[in-house]
XYZ file of C-alpha atoms in Angstrom:
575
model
C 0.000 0.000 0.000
C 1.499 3.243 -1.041
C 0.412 5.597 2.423
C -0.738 9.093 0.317
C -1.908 10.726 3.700
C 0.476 12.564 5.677
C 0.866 13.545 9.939
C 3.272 16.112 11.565
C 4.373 14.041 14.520
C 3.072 15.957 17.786
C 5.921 17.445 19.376
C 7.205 16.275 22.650
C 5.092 18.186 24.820
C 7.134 17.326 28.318
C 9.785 19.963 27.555
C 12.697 17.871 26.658
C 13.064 17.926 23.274
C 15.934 15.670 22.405
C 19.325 17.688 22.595
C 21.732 14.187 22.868
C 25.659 15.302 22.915
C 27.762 13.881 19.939
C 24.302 12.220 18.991
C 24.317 9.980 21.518
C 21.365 8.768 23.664
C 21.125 9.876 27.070
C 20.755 6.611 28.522
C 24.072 5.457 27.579
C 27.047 4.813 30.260
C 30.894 4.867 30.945
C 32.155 3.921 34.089
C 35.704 2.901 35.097
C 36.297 -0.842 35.754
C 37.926 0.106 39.116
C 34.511 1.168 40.362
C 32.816 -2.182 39.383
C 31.114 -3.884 42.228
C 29.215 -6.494 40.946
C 27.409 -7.870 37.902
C 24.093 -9.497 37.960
C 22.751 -11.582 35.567
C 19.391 -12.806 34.312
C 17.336 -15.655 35.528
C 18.312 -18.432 32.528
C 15.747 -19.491 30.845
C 13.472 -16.351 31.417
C 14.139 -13.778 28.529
C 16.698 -12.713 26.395
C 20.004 -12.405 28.357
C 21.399 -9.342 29.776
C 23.562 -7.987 32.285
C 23.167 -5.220 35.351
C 26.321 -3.286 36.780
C 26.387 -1.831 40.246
C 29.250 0.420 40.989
C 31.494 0.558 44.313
C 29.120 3.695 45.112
C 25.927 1.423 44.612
C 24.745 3.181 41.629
C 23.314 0.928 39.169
C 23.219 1.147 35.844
C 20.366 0.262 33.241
C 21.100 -3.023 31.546
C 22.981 -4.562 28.451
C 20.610 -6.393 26.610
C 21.618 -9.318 24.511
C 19.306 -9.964 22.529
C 20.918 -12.852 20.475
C 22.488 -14.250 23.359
C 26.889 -14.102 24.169
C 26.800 -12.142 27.142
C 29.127 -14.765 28.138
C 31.652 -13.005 25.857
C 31.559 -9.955 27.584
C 32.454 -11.150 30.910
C 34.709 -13.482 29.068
C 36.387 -10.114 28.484
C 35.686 -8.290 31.544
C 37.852 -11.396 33.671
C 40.957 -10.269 31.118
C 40.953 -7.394 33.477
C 39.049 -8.159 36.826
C 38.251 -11.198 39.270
C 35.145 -12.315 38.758
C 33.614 -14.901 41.736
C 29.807 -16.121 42.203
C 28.026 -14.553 45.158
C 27.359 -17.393 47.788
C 23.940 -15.551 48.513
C 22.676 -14.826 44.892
C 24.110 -17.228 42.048
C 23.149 -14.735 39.475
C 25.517 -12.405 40.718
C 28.733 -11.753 39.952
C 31.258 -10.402 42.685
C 34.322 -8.020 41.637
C 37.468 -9.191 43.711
C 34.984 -11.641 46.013
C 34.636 -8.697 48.560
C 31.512 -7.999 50.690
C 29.734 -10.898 50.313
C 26.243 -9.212 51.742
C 25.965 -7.217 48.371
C 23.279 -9.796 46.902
C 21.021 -8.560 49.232
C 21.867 -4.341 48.971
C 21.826 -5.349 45.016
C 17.805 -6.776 44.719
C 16.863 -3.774 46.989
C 18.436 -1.410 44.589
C 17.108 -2.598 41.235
C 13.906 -2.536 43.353
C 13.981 1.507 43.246
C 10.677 3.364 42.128
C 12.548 5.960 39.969
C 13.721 3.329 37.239
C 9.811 1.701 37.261
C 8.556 0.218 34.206
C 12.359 0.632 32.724
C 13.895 -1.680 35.550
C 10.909 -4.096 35.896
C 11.299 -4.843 32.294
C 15.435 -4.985 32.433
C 14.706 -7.849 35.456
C 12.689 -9.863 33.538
C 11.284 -8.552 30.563
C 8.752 -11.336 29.657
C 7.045 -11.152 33.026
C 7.091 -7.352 33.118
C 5.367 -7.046 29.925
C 2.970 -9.308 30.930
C 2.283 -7.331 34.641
C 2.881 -3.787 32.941
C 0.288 -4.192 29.729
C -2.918 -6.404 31.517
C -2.536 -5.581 35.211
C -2.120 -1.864 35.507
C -3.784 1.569 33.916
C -1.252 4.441 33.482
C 1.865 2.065 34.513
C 4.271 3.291 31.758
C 3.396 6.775 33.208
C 3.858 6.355 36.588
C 6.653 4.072 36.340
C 8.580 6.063 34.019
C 7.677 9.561 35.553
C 9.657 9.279 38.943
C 10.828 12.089 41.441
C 12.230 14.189 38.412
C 10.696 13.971 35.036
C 13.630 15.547 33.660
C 16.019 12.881 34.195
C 14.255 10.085 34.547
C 11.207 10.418 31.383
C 12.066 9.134 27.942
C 11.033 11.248 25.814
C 7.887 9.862 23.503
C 9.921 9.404 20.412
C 12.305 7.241 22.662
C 9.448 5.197 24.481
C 8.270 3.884 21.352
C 11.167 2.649 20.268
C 11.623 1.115 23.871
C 8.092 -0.938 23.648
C 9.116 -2.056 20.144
C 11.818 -4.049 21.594
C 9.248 -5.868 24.579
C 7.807 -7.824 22.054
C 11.077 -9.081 20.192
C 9.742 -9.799 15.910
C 7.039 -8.109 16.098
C 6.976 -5.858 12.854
C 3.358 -4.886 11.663
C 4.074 -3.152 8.666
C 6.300 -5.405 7.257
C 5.827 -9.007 5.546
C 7.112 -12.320 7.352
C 6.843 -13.621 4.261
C 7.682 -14.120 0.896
C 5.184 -11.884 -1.174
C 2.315 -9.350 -0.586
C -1.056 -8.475 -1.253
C -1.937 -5.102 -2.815
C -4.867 -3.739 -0.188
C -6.256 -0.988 -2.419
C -9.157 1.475 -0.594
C -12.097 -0.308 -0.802
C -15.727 0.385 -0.428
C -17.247 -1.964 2.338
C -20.507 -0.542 1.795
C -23.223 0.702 3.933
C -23.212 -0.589 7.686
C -26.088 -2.255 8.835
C -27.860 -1.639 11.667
C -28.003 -4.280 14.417
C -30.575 -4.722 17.202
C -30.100 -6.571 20.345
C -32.384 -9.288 21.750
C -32.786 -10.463 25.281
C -31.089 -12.670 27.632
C -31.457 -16.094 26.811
C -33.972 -17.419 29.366
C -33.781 -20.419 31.600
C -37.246 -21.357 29.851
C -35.997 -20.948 26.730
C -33.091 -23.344 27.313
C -34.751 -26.022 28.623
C -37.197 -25.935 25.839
C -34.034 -26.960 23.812
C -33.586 -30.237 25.720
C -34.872 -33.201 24.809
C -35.870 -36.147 27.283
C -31.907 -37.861 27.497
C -30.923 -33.876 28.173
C -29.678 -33.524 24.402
C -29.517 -30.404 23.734
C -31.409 -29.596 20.252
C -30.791 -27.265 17.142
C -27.378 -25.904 18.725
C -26.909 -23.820 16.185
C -30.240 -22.249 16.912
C -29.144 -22.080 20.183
C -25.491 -20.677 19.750
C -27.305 -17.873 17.635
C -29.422 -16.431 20.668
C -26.694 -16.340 22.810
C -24.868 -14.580 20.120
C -27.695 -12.082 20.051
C -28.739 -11.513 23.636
C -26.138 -13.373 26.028
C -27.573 -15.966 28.609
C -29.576 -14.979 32.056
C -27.471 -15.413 34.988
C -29.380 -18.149 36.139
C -28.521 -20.246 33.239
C -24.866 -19.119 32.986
C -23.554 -22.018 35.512
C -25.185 -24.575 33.184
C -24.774 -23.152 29.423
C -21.121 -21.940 30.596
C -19.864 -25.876 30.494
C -21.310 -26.437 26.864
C -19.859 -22.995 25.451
C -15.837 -23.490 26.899
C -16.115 -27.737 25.439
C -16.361 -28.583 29.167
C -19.418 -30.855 28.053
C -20.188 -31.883 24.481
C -23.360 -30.285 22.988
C -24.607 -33.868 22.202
C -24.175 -35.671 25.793
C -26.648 -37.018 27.651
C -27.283 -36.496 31.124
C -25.859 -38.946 32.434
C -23.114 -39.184 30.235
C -22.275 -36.157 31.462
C -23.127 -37.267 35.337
C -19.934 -39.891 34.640
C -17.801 -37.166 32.871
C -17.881 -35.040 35.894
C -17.309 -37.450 38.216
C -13.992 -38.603 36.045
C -13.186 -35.073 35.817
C -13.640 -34.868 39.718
C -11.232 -37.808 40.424
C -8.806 -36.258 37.957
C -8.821 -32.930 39.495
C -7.866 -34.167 43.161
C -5.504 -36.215 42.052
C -3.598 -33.132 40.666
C -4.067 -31.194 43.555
C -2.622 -33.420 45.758
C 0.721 -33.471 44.347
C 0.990 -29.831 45.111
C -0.346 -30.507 48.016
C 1.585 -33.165 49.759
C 4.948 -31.476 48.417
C 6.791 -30.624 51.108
C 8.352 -27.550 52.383
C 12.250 -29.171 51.477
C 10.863 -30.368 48.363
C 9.563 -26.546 47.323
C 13.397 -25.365 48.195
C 14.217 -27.500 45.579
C 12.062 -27.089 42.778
C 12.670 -23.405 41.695
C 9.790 -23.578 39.100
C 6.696 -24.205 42.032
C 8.259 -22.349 44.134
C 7.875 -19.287 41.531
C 4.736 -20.485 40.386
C 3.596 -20.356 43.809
C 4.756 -16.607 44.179
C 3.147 -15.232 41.256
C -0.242 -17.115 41.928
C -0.551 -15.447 45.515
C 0.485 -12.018 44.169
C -2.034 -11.931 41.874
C -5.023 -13.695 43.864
C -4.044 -10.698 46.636
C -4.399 -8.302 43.178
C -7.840 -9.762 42.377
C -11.168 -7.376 41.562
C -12.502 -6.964 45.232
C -15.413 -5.223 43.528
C -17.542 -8.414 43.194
C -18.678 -9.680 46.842
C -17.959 -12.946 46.009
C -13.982 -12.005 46.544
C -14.721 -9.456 49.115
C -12.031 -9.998 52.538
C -8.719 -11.152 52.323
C -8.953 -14.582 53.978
C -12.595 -14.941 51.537
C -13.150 -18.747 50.348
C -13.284 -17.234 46.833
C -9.713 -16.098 46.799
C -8.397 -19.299 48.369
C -10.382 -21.346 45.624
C -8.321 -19.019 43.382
C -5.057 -19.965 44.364
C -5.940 -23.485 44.649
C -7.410 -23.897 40.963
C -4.149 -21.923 39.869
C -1.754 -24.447 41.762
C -3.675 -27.049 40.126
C -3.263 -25.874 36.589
C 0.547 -25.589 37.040
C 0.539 -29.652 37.926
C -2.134 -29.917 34.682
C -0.129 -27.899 32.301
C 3.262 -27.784 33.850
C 5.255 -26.545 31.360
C 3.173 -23.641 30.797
C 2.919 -22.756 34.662
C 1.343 -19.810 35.679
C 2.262 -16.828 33.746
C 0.809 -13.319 35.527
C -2.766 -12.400 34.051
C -4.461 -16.047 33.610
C -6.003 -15.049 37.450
C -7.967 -12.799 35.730
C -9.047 -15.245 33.385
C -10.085 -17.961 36.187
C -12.275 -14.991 38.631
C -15.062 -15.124 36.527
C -15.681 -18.352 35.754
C -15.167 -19.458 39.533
C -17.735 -16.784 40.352
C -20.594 -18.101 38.039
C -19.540 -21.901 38.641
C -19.401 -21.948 42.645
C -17.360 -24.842 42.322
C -13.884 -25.879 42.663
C -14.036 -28.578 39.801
C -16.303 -27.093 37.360
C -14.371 -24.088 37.355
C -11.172 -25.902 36.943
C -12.075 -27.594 33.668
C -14.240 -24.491 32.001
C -10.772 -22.598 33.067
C -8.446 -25.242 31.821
C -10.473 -25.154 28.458
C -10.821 -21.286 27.976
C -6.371 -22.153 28.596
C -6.763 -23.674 25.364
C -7.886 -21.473 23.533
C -5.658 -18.652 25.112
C -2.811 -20.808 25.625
C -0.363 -18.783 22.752
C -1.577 -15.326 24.703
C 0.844 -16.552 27.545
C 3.780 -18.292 26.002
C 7.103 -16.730 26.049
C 7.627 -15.855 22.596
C 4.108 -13.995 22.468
C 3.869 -15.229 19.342
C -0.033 -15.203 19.778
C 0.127 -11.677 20.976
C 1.895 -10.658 18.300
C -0.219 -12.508 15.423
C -2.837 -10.738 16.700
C -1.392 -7.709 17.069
C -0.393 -7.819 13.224
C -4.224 -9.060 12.501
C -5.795 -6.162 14.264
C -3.841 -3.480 12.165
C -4.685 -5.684 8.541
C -8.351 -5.047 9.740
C -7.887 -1.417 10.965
C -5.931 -0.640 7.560
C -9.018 -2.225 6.017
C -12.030 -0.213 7.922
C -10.007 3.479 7.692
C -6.738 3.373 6.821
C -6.393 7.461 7.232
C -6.670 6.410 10.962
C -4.002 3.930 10.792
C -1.629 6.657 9.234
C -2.230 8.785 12.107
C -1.490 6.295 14.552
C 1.859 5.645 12.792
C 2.573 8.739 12.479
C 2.314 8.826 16.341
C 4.682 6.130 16.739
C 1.400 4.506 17.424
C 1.068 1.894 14.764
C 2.188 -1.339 16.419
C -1.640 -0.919 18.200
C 0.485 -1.586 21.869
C -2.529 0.183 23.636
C -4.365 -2.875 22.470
C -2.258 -5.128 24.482
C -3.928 -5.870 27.483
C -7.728 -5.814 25.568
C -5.531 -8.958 24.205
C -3.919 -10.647 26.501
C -6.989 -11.113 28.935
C -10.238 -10.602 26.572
C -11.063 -7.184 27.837
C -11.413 -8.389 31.525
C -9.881 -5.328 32.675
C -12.090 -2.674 30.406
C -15.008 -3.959 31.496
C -17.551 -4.278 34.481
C -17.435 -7.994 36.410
C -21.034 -8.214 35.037
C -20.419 -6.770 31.251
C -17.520 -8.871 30.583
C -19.440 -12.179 31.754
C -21.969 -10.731 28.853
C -19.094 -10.267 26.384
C -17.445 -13.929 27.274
C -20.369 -15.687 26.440
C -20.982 -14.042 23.419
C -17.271 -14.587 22.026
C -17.484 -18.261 23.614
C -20.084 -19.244 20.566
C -17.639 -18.512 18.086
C -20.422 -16.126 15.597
C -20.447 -14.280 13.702
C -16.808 -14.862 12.535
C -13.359 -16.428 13.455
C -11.277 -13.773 15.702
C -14.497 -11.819 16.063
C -12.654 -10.315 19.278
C -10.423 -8.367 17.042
C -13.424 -6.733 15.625
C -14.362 -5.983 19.138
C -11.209 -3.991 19.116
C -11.857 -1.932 15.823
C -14.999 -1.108 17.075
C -13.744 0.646 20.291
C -10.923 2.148 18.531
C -13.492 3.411 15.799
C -15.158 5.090 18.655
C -12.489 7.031 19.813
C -11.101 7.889 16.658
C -12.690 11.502 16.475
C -10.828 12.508 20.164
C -7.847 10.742 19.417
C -7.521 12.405 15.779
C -9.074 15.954 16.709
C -7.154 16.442 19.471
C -3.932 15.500 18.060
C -3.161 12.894 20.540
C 0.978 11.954 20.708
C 2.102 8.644 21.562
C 1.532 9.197 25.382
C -1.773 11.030 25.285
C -3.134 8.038 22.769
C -1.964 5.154 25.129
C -3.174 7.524 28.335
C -6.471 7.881 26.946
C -6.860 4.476 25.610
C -5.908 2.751 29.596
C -8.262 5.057 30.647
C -11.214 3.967 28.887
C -11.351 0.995 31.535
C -14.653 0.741 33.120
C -16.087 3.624 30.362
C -16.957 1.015 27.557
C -20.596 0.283 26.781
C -20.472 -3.482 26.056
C -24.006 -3.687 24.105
C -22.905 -0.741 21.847
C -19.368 -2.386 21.229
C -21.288 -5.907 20.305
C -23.751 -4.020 18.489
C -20.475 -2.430 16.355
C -18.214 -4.886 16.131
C -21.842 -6.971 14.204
C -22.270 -4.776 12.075
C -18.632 -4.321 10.684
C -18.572 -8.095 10.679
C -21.597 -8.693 8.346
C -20.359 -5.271 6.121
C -17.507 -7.489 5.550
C -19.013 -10.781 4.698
C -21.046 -8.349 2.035
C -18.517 -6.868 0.474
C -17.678 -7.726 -2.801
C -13.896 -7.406 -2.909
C -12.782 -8.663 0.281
C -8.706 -8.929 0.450
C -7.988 -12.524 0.739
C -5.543 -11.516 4.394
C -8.579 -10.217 5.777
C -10.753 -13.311 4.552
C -8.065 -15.337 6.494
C -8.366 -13.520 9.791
C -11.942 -13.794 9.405
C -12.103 -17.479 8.616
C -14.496 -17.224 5.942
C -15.166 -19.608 3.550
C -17.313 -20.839 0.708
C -18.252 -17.899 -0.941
C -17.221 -16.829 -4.415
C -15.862 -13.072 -4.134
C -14.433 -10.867 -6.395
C -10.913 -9.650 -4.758
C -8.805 -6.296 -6.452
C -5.946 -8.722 -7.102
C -8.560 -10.853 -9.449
C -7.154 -10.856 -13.224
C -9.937 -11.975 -14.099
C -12.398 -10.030 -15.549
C -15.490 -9.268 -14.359
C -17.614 -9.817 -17.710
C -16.094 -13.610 -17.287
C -19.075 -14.400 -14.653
C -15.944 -15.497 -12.341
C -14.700 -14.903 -9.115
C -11.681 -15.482 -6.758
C -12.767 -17.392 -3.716
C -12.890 -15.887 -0.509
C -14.787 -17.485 2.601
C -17.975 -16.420 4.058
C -18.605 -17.420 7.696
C -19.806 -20.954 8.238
C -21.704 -19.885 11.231
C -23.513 -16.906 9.313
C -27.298 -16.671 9.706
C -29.563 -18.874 7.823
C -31.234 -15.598 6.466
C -27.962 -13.562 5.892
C -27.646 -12.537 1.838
C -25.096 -14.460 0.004
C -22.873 -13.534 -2.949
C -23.268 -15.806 -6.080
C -20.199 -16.769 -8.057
C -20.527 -13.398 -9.894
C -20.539 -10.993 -7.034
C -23.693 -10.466 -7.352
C -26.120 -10.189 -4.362
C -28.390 -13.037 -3.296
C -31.028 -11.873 -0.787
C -33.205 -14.875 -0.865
C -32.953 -16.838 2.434
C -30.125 -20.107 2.217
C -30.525 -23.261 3.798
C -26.858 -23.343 5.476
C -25.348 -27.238 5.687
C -25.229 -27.844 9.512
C -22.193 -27.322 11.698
C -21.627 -30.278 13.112
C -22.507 -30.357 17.146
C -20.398 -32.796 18.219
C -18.231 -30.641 19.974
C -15.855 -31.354 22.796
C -13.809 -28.040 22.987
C -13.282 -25.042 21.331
C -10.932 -23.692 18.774
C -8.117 -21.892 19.561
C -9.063 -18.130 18.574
């Protein structure tokens, strides 16, 4: 895509313009070695290597970041010149001339210092930093970075942006992975429909749907209405199980009175080898001991909003930790990773049991399993999704964004990582879940969730010339603010002004995961007089009355009997 419309970046609007001596940045260092103290290392296997320096006057220094590994060669280099011994207290750390040996403690309370914040955090471990700084906490690059004196310890935007780039190592969203490209020219979508809102599905309703072996009927029928008005609370405990794969949509019930008692056996048995592992044993298993850490930060961070996690010694909370423990013996190489908490609250909430909740939890995992693993690499395919769709729906808004060293979409991150748990009520986001959970109208329909915020916000962020800053300020603080029937009322429509358009771009057919309908893309040679098109999917779970296109782009409206999706369904897709 050749980008015709143009953005003066916002000037830095803190007062520090960059003035860099001898054009170098002002976070670079030079220190004698005869003021070295120590070196510390990272934790292997967490992260890309790098190395911390604390001087004889315990300043310390921001890190060297390896980022294709060899920091071995630089201390290599550095024992050419000094004596280099492991600290008995802290094997991570390094010792100059094996004096004081109570520096390892002096050393974590120093990287521990507020001024360095989000800067230091990520240094330390930048994996589980990103993961705490984007989905746990509004305004944390702010306040982290801000400090006692914004002079000398803010980045300047320009700066920041390049800083973020680097958290999410590959991640490139304006340029191919691969070989080739696809010409996106501006396209008309059409006119946007409008979309109306039904009811809760009721607990009459449901049961209506069940025949006498507790089959439940027509699930397609049924996955529509929940599409379209979300479930009463009252039937959220039961529907909840067929929506995450927990039960099939075909069982019986009793064949799923045996599956939960299997599933009950199965669950205690994990538990108690957390359970029974002793104090001595923890010592000496570094990964549950870490595990263990992370799970009772985060259970102490939960939303206290909701009653049901009200008090600090609350059943709820210990369930929490429990369930979380658990998962680490289920999924063990995995572990916990900071965030998935907020994934379990909810569903422990509506299921009021240990077990249910475990499995609905440990199948939602599977579908948000890439979200948490160490390369990202599901964060960052979606990441790179989101901005093909944004391009797609106003691409004058993605050129601002860029132009705002905005366009990598990281104020998206945490709407992400944990499904919008964090921008939404307790209440509106079990109303959101559900609807995702049935997998209409579209595949990744969450990233259309996502346009259709940021399409809301467009007019502030563009009008009032948001920077970099003021764009990921205002975005973090639309927490709470988000009307969740509008958004699913938006997010619809832009998915069925897509299935209608004529000359959908095959990417965006892709993210979509339509199929089976015969669409006329830009790229087509083929002309249009030749009664032929290039194939581009339509959703199989679009409604039975939805138009169609015919092989020559042309519009069907006449109702079409769509071929059954089968029901025998024992989990979900990953999204």
């Amino acid at each position: 895509m050749v980008n015709t419309v143009s953005f003066k970046k916002k000037p830095h609007t803190n007062g520090d313009a960059p003035s860099h001596r001898n054009g170098k940045s002002k976070w670079s260092f030079l220190f004698s070695l005869t003021d070295l103290k120590s070196i510390k290392q990272n934790k292997e296997g967490m992260g890309w290597s790098y190395l911390v320096f604390c001087l004889k006057d315990d300043v310390v220094l921001p890190a060297l970041h390896f980022h294709q590994g060899d920091s071995k060669l630089l201390i290599d280099s550095l024992e050419k010149y000094v004596v280099l011994c492991e600290s008995s207290q802290d094997k991570r750390t390094l010792l100059v001339n094996c004096q004081n040996k109570s520096l390892s403690q002096s050393f974590e309370n120093l990287l521990d210092e507020p001024a360095y914040g989000l800067i230091q955090k990520i240094k330390k471990d930048p994996y589980t930093a990103t993961m705490v700084g984007f989905s746990k906490v509004t305004n944390y690059i702010f306040d982290s970075l801000r400090g006692s004196d914004p002079s000398t310890h803010q980045r300047p935007p320009s700066e920041m942006a390049d800083f973020l780039t680097d958290a999410i190592p590959g991640l490139k969203i304006n340029q191919q992975e691969e070989p080739g490209f696809e010409v996106i020219t501006r396209i008309d979508l059409g006119e946007r429909p409008v979309i109306q809102r039904r009811e809760p599905v009721s607990l009459e309703e449901w049961t209506k749907n069940i025949d006498s072996e507790g089959r439940i009927l027509n699930v397609d029928n049924m996955k529509q209405m929940i599409f379209r008005g979300g479930l009463s609370h009252a039937l959220r405990k039961q529907a909840w199980k067929f929506l995450l794969g927990y039960f099939p949509w075909d069982s019986t019930k009793e064949e799923r009175t045996q599956l939960q008692k299997q599933k009950t056996d199965e669950y205690f048995r994990m538990k108690l080898q957390w359970k029974s592992v002793s104090e001595e044993q923890e010592k000496r298993n570094s990964r549950l001991r870490d595990y263990r850490s992370l799970i009772e930060k985060d259970v102490n961070r939960t939303d206290r909003t909701n009653k049901f996690y009200e008090g600090q010694d609350n059943p709820g909370l210990i369930l929490l930790h429990d369930i979380l423990m658990t998962y680490c013996m289920y999924d063990f190489d995995l572990g916990y990773v900071q965030g998935m908490s907020d994934l379990l609250s909810p569903l422990l909430y509506v299921m009021e049991n240990e077990v249910d909740a475990f499995w609905c939890f440990a199948s939602y995992m599977d579908q948000m399993h890439q979200n948490f693993e160490e390369q990202m690499q599901g964060m960052k395919t979606q990441l790179i999704q989101l901005s093909t769709l944004l391009r797609l729906l106003d691409s004058g808004f993605c050129s601002y964004l860029e132009s705002q060293d905005s366009g990598y979409l990281y104020f998206c991150f945490r709407w992400l990582l944990i499904r919008f748990k964090r921008e939404f009520s307790f209440l509106d986001i079990l109303r959101l879940w559900e609807v995702m959970w049935t997998e209409l109208p579209c595949k990744n329909f969450h990233l259309l969730l996502c346009c259709a915020i940021l399409e809301s916000e467009k007019q502030q962020i563009m009008e009032k010339h948001y920077g970099f800053n003021e764009i990921l300020k205002h975005i973090n603080e639309l927490s709470m603010k988000i009307d969740v029937e509008d958004t699913l009322c938006k997010a619809e429509a832009i998915s069925l002004q897509m299935v209608k358009c004529k000359e959908l771009p095959q990417a965006v057919c892709e993210i979509l995961g339509l199929q089976d309908s015969e669409v006329t893309t830009p790229d087509s040679d083929i002309g249009e007089d030749e009664n032929f098109g290039m194939t581009c999917p339509t959703s199989a779970f679009q409604s039975n009355t939805l138009p169609t296109l015919t092989a020559s782009g042309a519009r069907n409206d006449s109702p079409t009997q769509m071929s059954s999706v089968s029901s025998d369904v024992s989990r979900l897709t990953p999204a």
